[in-house]
Amino acid sequence: MGWGSIYKRRVKVFTVALIIYLDYKALQKREKWFSKPKRSALWEMAHERNAKRVLNLIIELEGLWVKLGQYLSTRADVLPEPYITLLKQLQDSLPPRPLQEVCHTIEKELGKSTSDLFSRFVETPLATASIAQVHRACLKDGKEVVVKVQHEGIKAIILEDLKNAKAIVDWIAWAEPQYNFNPMIDEWCKEAPKELDFNLEAENTRTVFENLGCKRGHNFPISSNHVDVLIPEVIQSTEKVLILEYMDGVRLNDYDALEALGVDKQNLVETITRAYAHQIYVDGFFNGDPHPGNFLVSKEPPFRPVLLDFGLTKLISNSMKRALAKMFLASAEGDHVALLSAFAEMGLRLRLDIPEQAMEITNIFFRTSTPATEAIENMKSLAKERTEKMKVIQEKMKTEKKKSKTLNPVDAFPGDAVIFTRVLNLLRGLSAMLNVRIAYLDIMRPFAETTLLGTPGIGSEMNRPWIFETPALSDVEVKLRKLLHEFGSNKILGIQVCAYKDGKVVIDTAAGVLGRYDPRPVQHDSLFPMFSATKGVTAGMLHWLVDNGKLKLDESVANIWPEFGTNGKESTKVHHILNHTSGLQHAMGEVMRGDPLVMCDWNESLKRMTMASPETEPGSEQFYHYLSFGWLCGGIVEKASGRSFQEVLEEAFVHPLNIEGEFYIGIPPGVESRLATLTLDTDDLETFAGRIGQANTVSALPVLFNTLNIRRAIIPAANGHFSARALARFYATLVSGGSIPPPHSPREPPLGSHPHIPKFPSQETKIKTKRSSKNKNTAKTNNDKKHSNEDLPSGSINHNNKFYNGNGTSSDGNTKIFKSPSIRDAFMGVGDYEGLVLPNGKFGLGFRRFGSGCFGHSGMGGSTGFCDVKHGFAMAVTLNKMSLGGVTRKVVQLVCSELGVPLPVDFAETGETGPDMQPTIRTY
């Protein structure tokens, strides 16, 4: 192709593109002057004339533009009807190339004439496509074949078309930044030239043939994910000629023939979808060009689909295959964390923290397909949704990025995902074309699960060790790991166990995987949702404020928090809150039956605490405050300190204990890749439901607490996200009366090595405090001068006038976070504090009493943290498969037995299971 032809081709493309663009822009300016019916008519006429322009240009230029037209013709779910009607013509054969040209290419490539190679060669082609022409023939041995012959000079045309397409996309992205299709065109430029080598196509065809088990008959083992499709056998190939087995069939767009045969179109498209799900999720090798022209339907029952043309076939890595599977399953489960993790693994980077919008867009991507009869309404609905989402994104970019030149929220889009999205769009187009509804989440799910969970006969990609490989720190850790092996994946999904004895770490083990659909191994810095084990930390914050003179245990809550002193709560004391005797055990409990997301609103939750009325006289009876405990304590923390809940948590425990990045109540953006995902022990589900008759409610808990908006909320009674080693270090500090233990064991990454710079939308910049005049001296305002981190020793942290080094020691040499010598008695409500708790109650002042000198707090499903004062022992267990606590019980029993520590009563075989282990909706 000479330079003159190249120039003319380029001018034609850009001229038509500019005309169409200006036509639509002009109509956008004019439409406001017309009535709604008239506007609709004007848009319909614009679509018709521009569709004709596109079709005429494609027919004239052929080449790559035919492929683009074929793709667009399948998008009845999003494109206006005039485009679909006209561009469907491209699914039929284009004008054939001269027979002389075809025969010349065959002889040049195979070294023989058509008469020498074939006993019969049909001169009229079966089809003429953008790159090649297909003729039916018969080999000398009588075998029926088709011969695919590449057009002369097509390579130069395709490469030129790619350049022009790239230039147009660049121009559109400049003129309309929200329509940036560069990632797609870049991947297409990389992959499309591969279609020009028929040797590669032949190898691709053989590979997919083997992967899908496309053998004749059924006298062979069939896996549960087998798909019943046909693929022609490869006979011979060169770079420009491909000879394949002839397969007699009906084209997908031949509706009359399909009806005459009685083909079940629903089953047909479902089978094609299953075939692509197998290629993508099981094989990681899939045809990237499933347009209608690349399928036939066999004429004999059961009317199996015939898959053709494997020129544009994509090979993806195992890691990308797993990431795509995780993205799909995250969408199916509504798991924001898994979705963001999948994005990170596949290399898709977002400019903004928009998890909700990302999930919504992904759900639309995998939504059930829309028949063509609903295409117009569907297109309007999608356009409306897109406008709303862009408003949200635009607003976020204004507030978070100050000023942005583009509204595109995607910073990097992986090339592998481009072909994947194209395949799904083409499959969606097939269902629209055949007017059937396909539930992709149902059909593709088993194949995605195969990738992450493994299926016998297919094989799992995940062959990692069950225990995260680190040297054992003690003999008891060796025995613990043996026990975890015995439990196996049947009872354990992911788990961490950490224990301190006399200030020394003796166990620090991580095992299993982060989630049912997240096969990455649990590591020492993984973050687990803890449910009510969070309450121990929240209670510790109140004790820290008392120890620092910010409030008193026998002080009226209304004196600290004036708004609280209403509706019969005037006599409520701080110790009533800690001892679960305030009578507010059901305050805000209705949120779980109404709108659970109210829990995410910190200020609204505190407001509801101030409006609640006690059910019993404060101090008279002890009832477990399953949710209200956290907000009651949280309100006191903020009002007494004059600072946000998060700031107090960081100063009291996070920084001095050097547990940065592994100790959160409400996670910040940026830690999603380390989060474990909750699931239920299915064996225990019936027991859960049998005890309380709420199977649906219990099943919904993991779904609710796996959502990112819940995880990011400050819910101090139920929403801690800790590693076991961070929580164990917390209790190791409490068991010693506040003395900070020596640096943690040398695991990778080291404890405290993660940055801890959370940003919480619910926290206020300044907390106002109002206290009576007699107690003004107990409160400090938050007006202290802030020090910067400049000129500090390397590795130091400056936090609110206190400098902590990497060992958790402050700059003044203080290695204690509590000053009171009787602080442990305060935790348990004994000794001088006995009068502040209900006699013989199960709770001390914020902590569950596990026996003499033993206290802590467990969470629903099995997580726990506790310590034994007399024996200098502290322990934490985190897990993500929620059960009745059987795994935790066995783990605690083994460790205590080996270390000679008395078994806490709640973990004895005959011991009473504490309220946190009870499977009720009131035990977070």
mmCIF file of N, CA and C in Angstrom, residues 219-319:
data_model
loop_
_atom_site.group_PDB
_atom_site.id
_atom_site.type_symbol
_atom_site.label_atom_id
_atom_site.label_comp_id
_atom_site.label_asym_id
_atom_site.label_seq_id
_atom_site.Cartn_x
_atom_site.Cartn_y
_atom_site.Cartn_z
ATOM 1 N N ASN A 219 -17.410 -41.159 25.177
ATOM 2 C CA ASN A 219 -16.774 -42.297 25.833
ATOM 3 C C ASN A 219 -15.476 -41.885 26.516
ATOM 4 N N PHE A 220 -15.569 -40.836 27.324
ATOM 5 C CA PHE A 220 -14.395 -40.344 28.048
ATOM 6 C C PHE A 220 -14.898 -39.650 29.310
ATOM 7 N N PRO A 221 -14.051 -39.541 30.349
ATOM 8 C CA PRO A 221 -14.492 -38.917 31.602
ATOM 9 C C PRO A 221 -14.902 -37.465 31.370
ATOM 10 N N ILE A 222 -15.977 -37.060 31.971
ATOM 11 C CA ILE A 222 -16.476 -35.699 31.846
ATOM 12 C C ILE A 222 -16.459 -35.039 33.216
ATOM 13 N N SER A 223 -15.770 -33.905 33.329
ATOM 14 C CA SER A 223 -15.703 -33.196 34.601
ATOM 15 C C SER A 223 -16.997 -32.423 34.818
ATOM 16 N N SER A 224 -17.169 -31.949 36.051
ATOM 17 C CA SER A 224 -18.376 -31.193 36.374
ATOM 18 C C SER A 224 -18.455 -29.886 35.600
ATOM 19 N N ASN A 225 -17.317 -29.386 35.145
ATOM 20 C CA ASN A 225 -17.286 -28.130 34.399
ATOM 21 C C ASN A 225 -17.134 -28.349 32.897
ATOM 22 N N HIS A 226 -17.452 -29.558 32.439
ATOM 23 C CA HIS A 226 -17.346 -29.849 31.009
ATOM 24 C C HIS A 226 -18.353 -29.018 30.220
ATOM 25 N N VAL A 227 -17.946 -28.547 29.051
ATOM 26 C CA VAL A 227 -18.846 -27.804 28.170
ATOM 27 C C VAL A 227 -18.951 -28.547 26.846
ATOM 28 N N ASP A 228 -20.163 -28.679 26.347
ATOM 29 C CA ASP A 228 -20.426 -29.490 25.159
ATOM 30 C C ASP A 228 -20.427 -28.614 23.915
ATOM 31 N N VAL A 229 -19.233 -28.342 23.409
ATOM 32 C CA VAL A 229 -19.071 -27.536 22.201
ATOM 33 C C VAL A 229 -18.198 -28.286 21.201
ATOM 34 N N LEU A 230 -18.209 -27.797 19.975
ATOM 35 C CA LEU A 230 -17.393 -28.386 18.911
ATOM 36 C C LEU A 230 -16.372 -27.368 18.427
ATOM 37 N N ILE A 231 -15.185 -27.852 18.073
ATOM 38 C CA ILE A 231 -14.131 -27.026 17.491
ATOM 39 C C ILE A 231 -13.509 -27.835 16.351
ATOM 40 N N PRO A 232 -13.341 -27.245 15.185
ATOM 41 C CA PRO A 232 -12.800 -28.015 14.061
ATOM 42 C C PRO A 232 -11.345 -28.424 14.288
ATOM 43 N N GLU A 233 -10.996 -29.578 13.758
ATOM 44 C CA GLU A 233 -9.625 -30.090 13.855
ATOM 45 C C GLU A 233 -8.727 -29.381 12.836
ATOM 46 N N VAL A 234 -7.513 -29.062 13.235
ATOM 47 C CA VAL A 234 -6.548 -28.419 12.340
ATOM 48 C C VAL A 234 -5.903 -29.477 11.446
ATOM 49 N N ILE A 235 -5.926 -29.236 10.121
ATOM 50 C CA ILE A 235 -5.316 -30.164 9.159
ATOM 51 C C ILE A 235 -3.916 -29.700 8.770
ATOM 52 N N GLN A 236 -3.773 -28.433 8.424
ATOM 53 C CA GLN A 236 -2.481 -27.901 7.979
ATOM 54 C C GLN A 236 -2.510 -26.384 8.095
ATOM 55 N N SER A 237 -1.307 -25.799 8.251
ATOM 56 C CA SER A 237 -1.273 -24.341 8.344
ATOM 57 C C SER A 237 0.050 -23.789 7.857
ATOM 58 N N THR A 238 0.002 -22.560 7.360
ATOM 59 C CA THR A 238 1.182 -21.734 7.103
ATOM 60 C C THR A 238 0.841 -20.345 7.642
ATOM 61 N N GLU A 239 1.686 -19.375 7.365
ATOM 62 C CA GLU A 239 1.419 -18.032 7.876
ATOM 63 C C GLU A 239 0.138 -17.454 7.298
ATOM 64 N N LYS A 240 -0.184 -17.778 6.031
ATOM 65 C CA LYS A 240 -1.317 -17.138 5.373
ATOM 66 C C LYS A 240 -2.409 -18.098 4.896
ATOM 67 N N VAL A 241 -2.238 -19.389 5.138
ATOM 68 C CA VAL A 241 -3.247 -20.377 4.745
ATOM 69 C C VAL A 241 -3.486 -21.333 5.908
ATOM 70 N N LEU A 242 -4.763 -21.606 6.181
ATOM 71 C CA LEU A 242 -5.131 -22.517 7.264
ATOM 72 C C LEU A 242 -6.200 -23.478 6.747
ATOM 73 N N ILE A 243 -5.940 -24.778 6.879
ATOM 74 C CA ILE A 243 -6.893 -25.797 6.453
ATOM 75 C C ILE A 243 -7.468 -26.471 7.690
ATOM 76 N N LEU A 244 -8.796 -26.435 7.807
ATOM 77 C CA LEU A 244 -9.492 -26.979 8.968
ATOM 78 C C LEU A 244 -10.546 -27.986 8.535
ATOM 79 N N GLU A 245 -10.915 -28.849 9.458
ATOM 80 C CA GLU A 245 -12.022 -29.766 9.258
ATOM 81 C C GLU A 245 -13.295 -28.978 8.963
ATOM 82 N N TYR A 246 -14.077 -29.447 7.975
ATOM 83 C CA TYR A 246 -15.346 -28.784 7.652
ATOM 84 C C TYR A 246 -16.409 -29.216 8.655
ATOM 85 N N MET A 247 -17.115 -28.231 9.194
ATOM 86 C CA MET A 247 -18.203 -28.518 10.118
ATOM 87 C C MET A 247 -19.460 -27.847 9.596
ATOM 88 N N ASP A 248 -20.462 -28.663 9.304
ATOM 89 C CA ASP A 248 -21.705 -28.148 8.739
ATOM 90 C C ASP A 248 -22.546 -27.530 9.850
ATOM 91 N N GLY A 249 -22.955 -26.292 9.669
ATOM 92 C CA GLY A 249 -23.724 -25.634 10.720
ATOM 93 C C GLY A 249 -24.478 -24.431 10.219
ATOM 94 N N VAL A 250 -25.267 -23.874 11.108
ATOM 95 C CA VAL A 250 -26.099 -22.703 10.816
ATOM 96 C C VAL A 250 -25.503 -21.507 11.535
ATOM 97 N N ARG A 251 -25.504 -20.363 10.877
ATOM 98 C CA ARG A 251 -24.975 -19.161 11.506
ATOM 99 C C ARG A 251 -25.916 -18.677 12.622
ATOM 100 N N LEU A 252 -25.328 -17.994 13.608
ATOM 101 C CA LEU A 252 -26.125 -17.518 14.732
ATOM 102 C C LEU A 252 -27.164 -16.489 14.313
ATOM 103 N N ASN A 253 -26.884 -15.732 13.264
ATOM 104 C CA ASN A 253 -27.828 -14.690 12.857
ATOM 105 C C ASN A 253 -28.841 -15.184 11.826
ATOM 106 N N ASP A 254 -28.828 -16.487 11.544
ATOM 107 C CA ASP A 254 -29.822 -17.072 10.633
ATOM 108 C C ASP A 254 -31.006 -17.537 11.483
ATOM 109 N N TYR A 255 -31.836 -16.592 11.901
ATOM 110 C CA TYR A 255 -32.910 -16.878 12.853
ATOM 111 C C TYR A 255 -33.912 -17.890 12.304
ATOM 112 N N ASP A 256 -34.220 -17.796 11.019
ATOM 113 C CA ASP A 256 -35.207 -18.709 10.425
ATOM 114 C C ASP A 256 -34.707 -20.145 10.492
ATOM 115 N N ALA A 257 -33.413 -20.335 10.175
ATOM 116 C CA ALA A 257 -32.854 -21.691 10.204
ATOM 117 C C ALA A 257 -32.830 -22.236 11.631
ATOM 118 N N LEU A 258 -32.486 -21.392 12.590
ATOM 119 C CA LEU A 258 -32.475 -21.831 13.990
ATOM 120 C C LEU A 258 -33.872 -22.226 14.442
ATOM 121 N N GLU A 259 -34.872 -21.440 14.038
ATOM 122 C CA GLU A 259 -36.252 -21.757 14.409
ATOM 123 C C GLU A 259 -36.690 -23.064 13.754
ATOM 124 N N ALA A 260 -36.315 -23.264 12.475
ATOM 125 C CA ALA A 260 -36.703 -24.476 11.757
ATOM 126 C C ALA A 260 -36.109 -25.725 12.404
ATOM 127 N N LEU A 261 -34.878 -25.602 12.917
ATOM 128 C CA LEU A 261 -34.231 -26.746 13.571
ATOM 129 C C LEU A 261 -34.778 -26.970 14.983
ATOM 130 N N GLY A 262 -35.436 -25.953 15.548
ATOM 131 C CA GLY A 262 -35.924 -26.073 16.920
ATOM 132 C C GLY A 262 -34.833 -25.885 17.956
ATOM 133 N N VAL A 263 -33.868 -25.035 17.627
ATOM 134 C CA VAL A 263 -32.746 -24.797 18.534
ATOM 135 C C VAL A 263 -33.219 -23.996 19.751
ATOM 136 N N ASP A 264 -32.827 -24.467 20.939
ATOM 137 C CA ASP A 264 -33.098 -23.746 22.179
ATOM 138 C C ASP A 264 -32.060 -22.640 22.310
ATOM 139 N N LYS A 265 -32.449 -21.416 21.958
ATOM 140 C CA LYS A 265 -31.478 -20.324 21.924
ATOM 141 C C LYS A 265 -30.957 -19.978 23.323
ATOM 142 N N GLN A 266 -31.798 -20.122 24.327
ATOM 143 C CA GLN A 266 -31.342 -19.875 25.700
ATOM 144 C C GLN A 266 -30.218 -20.833 26.066
ATOM 145 N N ASN A 267 -30.441 -22.114 25.821
ATOM 146 C CA ASN A 267 -29.430 -23.121 26.128
ATOM 147 C C ASN A 267 -28.180 -22.921 25.274
ATOM 148 N N LEU A 268 -28.374 -22.507 24.036
ATOM 149 C CA LEU A 268 -27.250 -22.287 23.123
ATOM 150 C C LEU A 268 -26.303 -21.217 23.658
ATOM 151 N N VAL A 269 -26.863 -20.062 24.043
ATOM 152 C CA VAL A 269 -26.023 -18.964 24.529
ATOM 153 C C VAL A 269 -25.438 -19.307 25.890
ATOM 154 N N GLU A 270 -26.180 -20.019 26.724
ATOM 155 C CA GLU A 270 -25.631 -20.444 28.015
ATOM 156 C C GLU A 270 -24.436 -21.365 27.817
ATOM 157 N N THR A 271 -24.515 -22.262 26.841
ATOM 158 C CA THR A 271 -23.400 -23.170 26.567
ATOM 159 C C THR A 271 -22.181 -22.402 26.078
ATOM 160 N N ILE A 272 -22.395 -21.429 25.205
ATOM 161 C CA ILE A 272 -21.283 -20.597 24.726
ATOM 162 C C ILE A 272 -20.664 -19.841 25.894
ATOM 163 N N THR A 273 -21.502 -19.317 26.771
ATOM 164 C CA THR A 273 -21.007 -18.579 27.942
ATOM 165 C C THR A 273 -20.182 -19.503 28.841
ATOM 166 N N ARG A 274 -20.668 -20.728 29.043
ATOM 167 C CA ARG A 274 -19.918 -21.693 29.855
ATOM 168 C C ARG A 274 -18.565 -22.013 29.212
ATOM 169 N N ALA A 275 -18.554 -22.101 27.889
ATOM 170 C CA ALA A 275 -17.299 -22.395 27.187
ATOM 171 C C ALA A 275 -16.279 -21.284 27.414
ATOM 172 N N TYR A 276 -16.743 -20.045 27.419
ATOM 173 C CA TYR A 276 -15.816 -18.935 27.641
ATOM 174 C C TYR A 276 -15.421 -18.826 29.106
ATOM 175 N N ALA A 277 -16.338 -19.152 30.009
ATOM 176 C CA ALA A 277 -15.982 -19.163 31.425
ATOM 177 C C ALA A 277 -14.892 -20.198 31.685
ATOM 178 N N HIS A 278 -14.991 -21.344 31.014
ATOM 179 C CA HIS A 278 -13.958 -22.387 31.153
ATOM 180 C C HIS A 278 -12.625 -21.877 30.616
ATOM 181 N N GLN A 279 -12.661 -21.262 29.452
ATOM 182 C CA GLN A 279 -11.418 -20.754 28.847
ATOM 183 C C GLN A 279 -10.754 -19.704 29.731
ATOM 184 N N ILE A 280 -11.557 -18.809 30.294
ATOM 185 C CA ILE A 280 -11.001 -17.700 31.071
ATOM 186 C C ILE A 280 -10.520 -18.159 32.429
ATOM 187 N N TYR A 281 -11.416 -18.784 33.203
ATOM 188 C CA TYR A 281 -11.134 -19.050 34.615
ATOM 189 C C TYR A 281 -10.402 -20.364 34.860
ATOM 190 N N VAL A 282 -10.658 -21.368 34.032
ATOM 191 C CA VAL A 282 -9.994 -22.661 34.233
ATOM 192 C C VAL A 282 -8.688 -22.737 33.455
ATOM 193 N N ASP A 283 -8.743 -22.358 32.170
ATOM 194 C CA ASP A 283 -7.577 -22.508 31.294
ATOM 195 C C ASP A 283 -6.667 -21.287 31.283
ATOM 196 N N GLY A 284 -7.240 -20.095 31.483
ATOM 197 C CA GLY A 284 -6.446 -18.881 31.347
ATOM 198 C C GLY A 284 -6.002 -18.658 29.919
ATOM 199 N N PHE A 285 -6.769 -19.196 28.963
ATOM 200 C CA PHE A 285 -6.437 -19.100 27.541
ATOM 201 C C PHE A 285 -7.755 -19.041 26.785
ATOM 202 N N PHE A 286 -8.094 -17.869 26.232
ATOM 203 C CA PHE A 286 -9.430 -17.712 25.687
ATOM 204 C C PHE A 286 -9.431 -16.918 24.389
ATOM 205 N N ASN A 287 -10.440 -17.211 23.579
ATOM 206 C CA ASN A 287 -10.647 -16.502 22.324
ATOM 207 C C ASN A 287 -11.163 -15.108 22.635
ATOM 208 N N GLY A 288 -10.449 -14.108 22.158
ATOM 209 C CA GLY A 288 -10.819 -12.732 22.460
ATOM 210 C C GLY A 288 -11.751 -12.104 21.466
ATOM 211 N N ASP A 289 -12.352 -12.903 20.557
ATOM 212 C CA ASP A 289 -13.150 -12.314 19.484
ATOM 213 C C ASP A 289 -14.444 -13.109 19.248
ATOM 214 N N PRO A 290 -15.295 -13.233 20.286
ATOM 215 C CA PRO A 290 -16.519 -14.033 20.111
ATOM 216 C C PRO A 290 -17.673 -13.267 19.474
ATOM 217 N N HIS A 291 -17.466 -12.750 18.251
ATOM 218 C CA HIS A 291 -18.577 -12.094 17.568
ATOM 219 C C HIS A 291 -19.407 -13.148 16.824
ATOM 220 N N PRO A 292 -20.617 -12.825 16.398
ATOM 221 C CA PRO A 292 -21.517 -13.830 15.826
ATOM 222 C C PRO A 292 -20.928 -14.596 14.647
ATOM 223 N N GLY A 293 -20.076 -13.934 13.852
ATOM 224 C CA GLY A 293 -19.499 -14.623 12.699
ATOM 225 C C GLY A 293 -18.548 -15.745 13.067
ATOM 226 N N ASN A 294 -18.136 -15.822 14.330
ATOM 227 C CA ASN A 294 -17.194 -16.860 14.757
ATOM 228 C C ASN A 294 -17.880 -18.043 15.437
ATOM 229 N N PHE A 295 -19.179 -18.197 15.167
ATOM 230 C CA PHE A 295 -19.923 -19.328 15.715
ATOM 231 C C PHE A 295 -20.813 -19.947 14.636
ATOM 232 N N LEU A 296 -20.975 -21.252 14.734
ATOM 233 C CA LEU A 296 -22.004 -21.969 13.995
ATOM 234 C C LEU A 296 -22.804 -22.777 15.006
ATOM 235 N N VAL A 297 -23.938 -23.305 14.557
ATOM 236 C CA VAL A 297 -24.727 -24.224 15.368
ATOM 237 C C VAL A 297 -24.881 -25.506 14.565
ATOM 238 N N SER A 298 -24.450 -26.633 15.148
ATOM 239 C CA SER A 298 -24.525 -27.913 14.435
ATOM 240 C C SER A 298 -25.979 -28.224 14.076
ATOM 241 N N LYS A 299 -26.162 -28.887 12.940
ATOM 242 C CA LYS A 299 -27.507 -29.141 12.433
ATOM 243 C C LYS A 299 -28.151 -30.389 13.022
ATOM 244 N N GLU A 300 -27.378 -31.144 13.788
ATOM 245 C CA GLU A 300 -27.906 -32.350 14.407
ATOM 246 C C GLU A 300 -28.061 -32.139 15.907
ATOM 247 N N PRO A 301 -29.128 -32.694 16.483
ATOM 248 C CA PRO A 301 -29.277 -32.611 17.940
ATOM 249 C C PRO A 301 -28.031 -33.168 18.632
ATOM 250 N N PRO A 302 -27.569 -32.583 19.732
ATOM 251 C CA PRO A 302 -28.248 -31.551 20.546
ATOM 252 C C PRO A 302 -27.937 -30.127 20.119
ATOM 253 N N PHE A 303 -27.648 -29.909 18.834
ATOM 254 C CA PHE A 303 -27.427 -28.564 18.303
ATOM 255 C C PHE A 303 -26.343 -27.817 19.093
ATOM 256 N N ARG A 304 -25.170 -28.394 19.055
ATOM 257 C CA ARG A 304 -24.062 -27.823 19.834
ATOM 258 C C ARG A 304 -23.446 -26.623 19.116
ATOM 259 N N PRO A 305 -22.990 -25.641 19.858
ATOM 260 C CA PRO A 305 -22.284 -24.517 19.231
ATOM 261 C C PRO A 305 -20.923 -24.954 18.701
ATOM 262 N N VAL A 306 -20.570 -24.393 17.553
ATOM 263 C CA VAL A 306 -19.260 -24.645 16.945
ATOM 264 C C VAL A 306 -18.440 -23.365 17.082
ATOM 265 N N LEU A 307 -17.292 -23.456 17.730
ATOM 266 C CA LEU A 307 -16.431 -22.300 17.964
ATOM 267 C C LEU A 307 -15.389 -22.206 16.862
ATOM 268 N N LEU A 308 -15.289 -21.038 16.235
ATOM 269 C CA LEU A 308 -14.387 -20.823 15.110
ATOM 270 C C LEU A 308 -13.445 -19.654 15.372
ATOM 271 N N ASP A 309 -12.369 -19.598 14.598
ATOM 272 C CA ASP A 309 -11.478 -18.431 14.509
ATOM 273 C C ASP A 309 -10.816 -18.104 15.844
ATOM 274 N N PHE A 310 -9.633 -18.677 16.048
ATOM 275 C CA PHE A 310 -8.868 -18.448 17.272
ATOM 276 C C PHE A 310 -7.613 -17.626 17.002
ATOM 277 N N GLY A 311 -7.766 -16.663 16.079
ATOM 278 C CA GLY A 311 -6.627 -15.806 15.772
ATOM 279 C C GLY A 311 -6.292 -14.865 16.916
ATOM 280 N N LEU A 312 -7.326 -14.242 17.485
ATOM 281 C CA LEU A 312 -7.123 -13.319 18.603
ATOM 282 C C LEU A 312 -7.408 -14.082 19.901
ATOM 283 N N THR A 313 -6.404 -14.800 20.377
ATOM 284 C CA THR A 313 -6.556 -15.626 21.576
ATOM 285 C C THR A 313 -5.564 -15.156 22.631
ATOM 286 N N LYS A 314 -6.068 -14.978 23.835
ATOM 287 C CA LYS A 314 -5.291 -14.358 24.899
ATOM 288 C C LYS A 314 -4.851 -15.378 25.939
ATOM 289 N N LEU A 315 -3.561 -15.367 26.266
ATOM 290 C CA LEU A 315 -3.016 -16.181 27.351
ATOM 291 C C LEU A 315 -2.749 -15.258 28.533
ATOM 292 N N ILE A 316 -3.324 -15.602 29.685
ATOM 293 C CA ILE A 316 -3.108 -14.791 30.878
ATOM 294 C C ILE A 316 -2.369 -15.608 31.931
ATOM 295 N N SER A 317 -1.671 -14.937 32.811
ATOM 296 C CA SER A 317 -0.894 -15.606 33.846
ATOM 297 C C SER A 317 -1.829 -16.202 34.898
ATOM 298 N N ASN A 318 -1.294 -17.113 35.688
ATOM 299 C CA ASN A 318 -2.088 -17.705 36.766
ATOM 300 C C ASN A 318 -2.548 -16.640 37.754
ATOM 301 N N SER A 319 -1.678 -15.676 38.029
ATOM 302 C CA SER A 319 -2.055 -14.628 38.981
ATOM 303 C C SER A 319 -3.183 -13.769 38.421
#
